[in-house]
PDB file of C-alpha atoms in Angstrom:
ATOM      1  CA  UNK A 638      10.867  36.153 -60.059  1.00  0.00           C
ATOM      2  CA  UNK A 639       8.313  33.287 -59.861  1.00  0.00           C
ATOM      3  CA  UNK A 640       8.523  30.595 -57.214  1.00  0.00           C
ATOM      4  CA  UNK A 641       6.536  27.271 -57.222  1.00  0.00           C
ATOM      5  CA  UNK A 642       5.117  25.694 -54.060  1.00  0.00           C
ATOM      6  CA  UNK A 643       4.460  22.308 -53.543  1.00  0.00           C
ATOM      7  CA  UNK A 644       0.896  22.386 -54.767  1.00  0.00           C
ATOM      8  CA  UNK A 645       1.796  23.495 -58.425  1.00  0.00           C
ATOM      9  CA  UNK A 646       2.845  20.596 -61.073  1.00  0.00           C
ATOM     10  CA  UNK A 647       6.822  20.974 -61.938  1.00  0.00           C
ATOM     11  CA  UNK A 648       5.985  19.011 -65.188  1.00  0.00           C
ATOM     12  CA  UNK A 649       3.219  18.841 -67.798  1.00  0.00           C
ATOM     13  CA  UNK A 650       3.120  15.225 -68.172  1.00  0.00           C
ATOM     14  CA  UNK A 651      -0.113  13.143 -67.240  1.00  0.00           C
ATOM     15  CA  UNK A 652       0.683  10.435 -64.847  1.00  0.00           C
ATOM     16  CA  UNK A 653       0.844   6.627 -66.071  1.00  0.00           C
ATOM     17  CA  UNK A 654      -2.921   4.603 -65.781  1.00  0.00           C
ATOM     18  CA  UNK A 655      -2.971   2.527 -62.728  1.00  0.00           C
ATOM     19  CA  UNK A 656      -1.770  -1.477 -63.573  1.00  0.00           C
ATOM     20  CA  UNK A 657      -3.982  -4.217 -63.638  1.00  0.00           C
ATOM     21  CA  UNK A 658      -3.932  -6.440 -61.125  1.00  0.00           C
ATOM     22  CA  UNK A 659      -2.151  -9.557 -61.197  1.00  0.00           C
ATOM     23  CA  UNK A 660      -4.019 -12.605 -62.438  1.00  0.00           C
ATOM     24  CA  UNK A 661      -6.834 -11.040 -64.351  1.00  0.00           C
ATOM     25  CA  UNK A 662      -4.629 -10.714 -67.760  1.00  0.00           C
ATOM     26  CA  UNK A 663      -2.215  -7.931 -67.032  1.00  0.00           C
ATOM     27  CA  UNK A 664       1.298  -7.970 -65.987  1.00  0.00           C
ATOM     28  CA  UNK A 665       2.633  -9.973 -63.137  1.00  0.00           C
ATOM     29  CA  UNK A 666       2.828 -13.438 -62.270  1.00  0.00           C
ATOM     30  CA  UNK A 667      -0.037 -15.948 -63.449  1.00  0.00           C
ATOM     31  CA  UNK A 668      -1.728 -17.957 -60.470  1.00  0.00           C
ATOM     32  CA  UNK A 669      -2.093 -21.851 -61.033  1.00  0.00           C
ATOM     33  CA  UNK A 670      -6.087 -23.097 -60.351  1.00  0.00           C
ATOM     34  CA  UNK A 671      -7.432 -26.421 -60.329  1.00  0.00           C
ATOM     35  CA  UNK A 672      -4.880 -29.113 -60.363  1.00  0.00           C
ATOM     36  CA  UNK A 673      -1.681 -26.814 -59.968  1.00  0.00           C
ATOM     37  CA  UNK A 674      -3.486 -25.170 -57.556  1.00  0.00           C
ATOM     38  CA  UNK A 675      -3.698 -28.241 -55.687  1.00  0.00           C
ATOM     39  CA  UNK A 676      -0.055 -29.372 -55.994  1.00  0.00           C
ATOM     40  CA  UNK A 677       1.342 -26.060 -55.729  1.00  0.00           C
ATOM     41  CA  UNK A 678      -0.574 -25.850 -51.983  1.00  0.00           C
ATOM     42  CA  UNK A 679      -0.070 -28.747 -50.164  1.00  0.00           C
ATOM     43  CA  UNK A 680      -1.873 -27.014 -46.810  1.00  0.00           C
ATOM     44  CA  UNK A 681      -5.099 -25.676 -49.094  1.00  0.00           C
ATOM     45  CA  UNK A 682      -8.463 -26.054 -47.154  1.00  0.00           C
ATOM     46  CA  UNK A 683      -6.050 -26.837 -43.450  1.00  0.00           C
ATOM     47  CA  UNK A 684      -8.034 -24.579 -42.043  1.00  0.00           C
ATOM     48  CA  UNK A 685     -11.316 -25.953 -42.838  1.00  0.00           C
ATOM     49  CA  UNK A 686     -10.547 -29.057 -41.359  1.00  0.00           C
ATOM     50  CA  UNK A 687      -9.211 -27.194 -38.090  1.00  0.00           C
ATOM     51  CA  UNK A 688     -12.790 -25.699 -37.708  1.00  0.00           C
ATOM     52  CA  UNK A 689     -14.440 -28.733 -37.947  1.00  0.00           C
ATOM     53  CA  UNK A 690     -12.456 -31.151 -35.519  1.00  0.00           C
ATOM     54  CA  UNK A 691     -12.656 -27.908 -32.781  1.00  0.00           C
ATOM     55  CA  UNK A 692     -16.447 -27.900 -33.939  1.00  0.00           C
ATOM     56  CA  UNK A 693     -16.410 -31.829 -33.156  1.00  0.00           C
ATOM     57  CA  UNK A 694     -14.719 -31.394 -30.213  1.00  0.00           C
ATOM     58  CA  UNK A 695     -16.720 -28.861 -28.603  1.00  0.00           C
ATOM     59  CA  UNK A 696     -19.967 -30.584 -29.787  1.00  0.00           C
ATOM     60  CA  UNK A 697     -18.640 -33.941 -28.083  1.00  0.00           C
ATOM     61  CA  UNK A 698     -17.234 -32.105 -24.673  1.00  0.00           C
ATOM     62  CA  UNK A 699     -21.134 -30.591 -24.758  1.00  0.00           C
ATOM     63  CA  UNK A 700     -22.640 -33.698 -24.943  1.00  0.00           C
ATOM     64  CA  UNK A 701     -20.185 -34.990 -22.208  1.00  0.00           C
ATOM     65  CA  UNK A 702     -21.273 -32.452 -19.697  1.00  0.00           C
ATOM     66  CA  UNK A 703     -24.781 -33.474 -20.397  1.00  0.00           C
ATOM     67  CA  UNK A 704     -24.735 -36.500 -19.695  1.00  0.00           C
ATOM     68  CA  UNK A 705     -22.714 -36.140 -16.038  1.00  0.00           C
ATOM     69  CA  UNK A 706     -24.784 -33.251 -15.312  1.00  0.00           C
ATOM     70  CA  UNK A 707     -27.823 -35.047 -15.681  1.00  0.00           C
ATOM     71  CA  UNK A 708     -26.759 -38.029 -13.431  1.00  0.00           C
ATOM     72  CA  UNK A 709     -28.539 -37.763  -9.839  1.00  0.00           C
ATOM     73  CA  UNK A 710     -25.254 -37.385  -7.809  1.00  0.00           C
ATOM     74  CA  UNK A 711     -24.008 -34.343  -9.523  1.00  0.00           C
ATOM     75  CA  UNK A 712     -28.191 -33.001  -9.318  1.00  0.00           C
ATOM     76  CA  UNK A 713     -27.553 -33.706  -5.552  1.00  0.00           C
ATOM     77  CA  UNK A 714     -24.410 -32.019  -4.997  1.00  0.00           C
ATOM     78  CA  UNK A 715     -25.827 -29.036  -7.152  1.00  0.00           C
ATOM     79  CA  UNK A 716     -28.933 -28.923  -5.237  1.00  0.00           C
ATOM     80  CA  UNK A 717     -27.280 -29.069  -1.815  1.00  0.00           C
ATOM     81  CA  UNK A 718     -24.517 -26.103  -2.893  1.00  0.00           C
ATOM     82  CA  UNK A 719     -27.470 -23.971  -4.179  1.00  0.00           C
ATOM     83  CA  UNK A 720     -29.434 -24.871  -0.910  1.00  0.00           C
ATOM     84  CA  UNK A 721     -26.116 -24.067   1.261  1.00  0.00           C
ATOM     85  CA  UNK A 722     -25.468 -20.558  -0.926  1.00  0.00           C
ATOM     86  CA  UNK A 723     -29.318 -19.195  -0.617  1.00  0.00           C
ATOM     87  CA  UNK A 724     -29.378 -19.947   3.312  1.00  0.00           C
ATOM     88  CA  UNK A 725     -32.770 -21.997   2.543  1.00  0.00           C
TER      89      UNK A 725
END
């Protein structure tokens, strides 16, 4: 009596090549570029544009706090809070 474990093949038959992947000529559904690409996406390159304005936005806020912290009343105030914290 033989008995087959997991680990031993029940058939002789090699196992199917792996498929191609979609868009590079085998099967599956073909992926528009250029034009289609563009009408097919309406939100392509959203993202992009999301980066910059928070880039914009952050470079303008920056520039904003640079120009009230270097005004003399908020270099007073800061002086006189770092003067009250260190006891001087």
């Amino acid at each position: 009596m033989s008995r087959t474990t997991s680990l031993s093949p029940r058939t002789s038959r090699p196992p199917a090549p792996p498929a191609a992947p979609a868009g590079r000529g085998g099967p599956g559904p073909r992926r528009p570029h250029g034009r289609a690409l563009r009408a097919a996406d309406p939100d392509l390159g959203a993202s992009t544009v999301e980066y910059a304005m928070v880039v914009l936005a952050a470079a303008a806020f920056g520039g904003v706090m640079a120009a009230v912290l270097a005004s003399g009343q908020v270099r007073e105030l800061l002086t006189a809070l770092i003067t009250k914290a260190l006891g001087v």
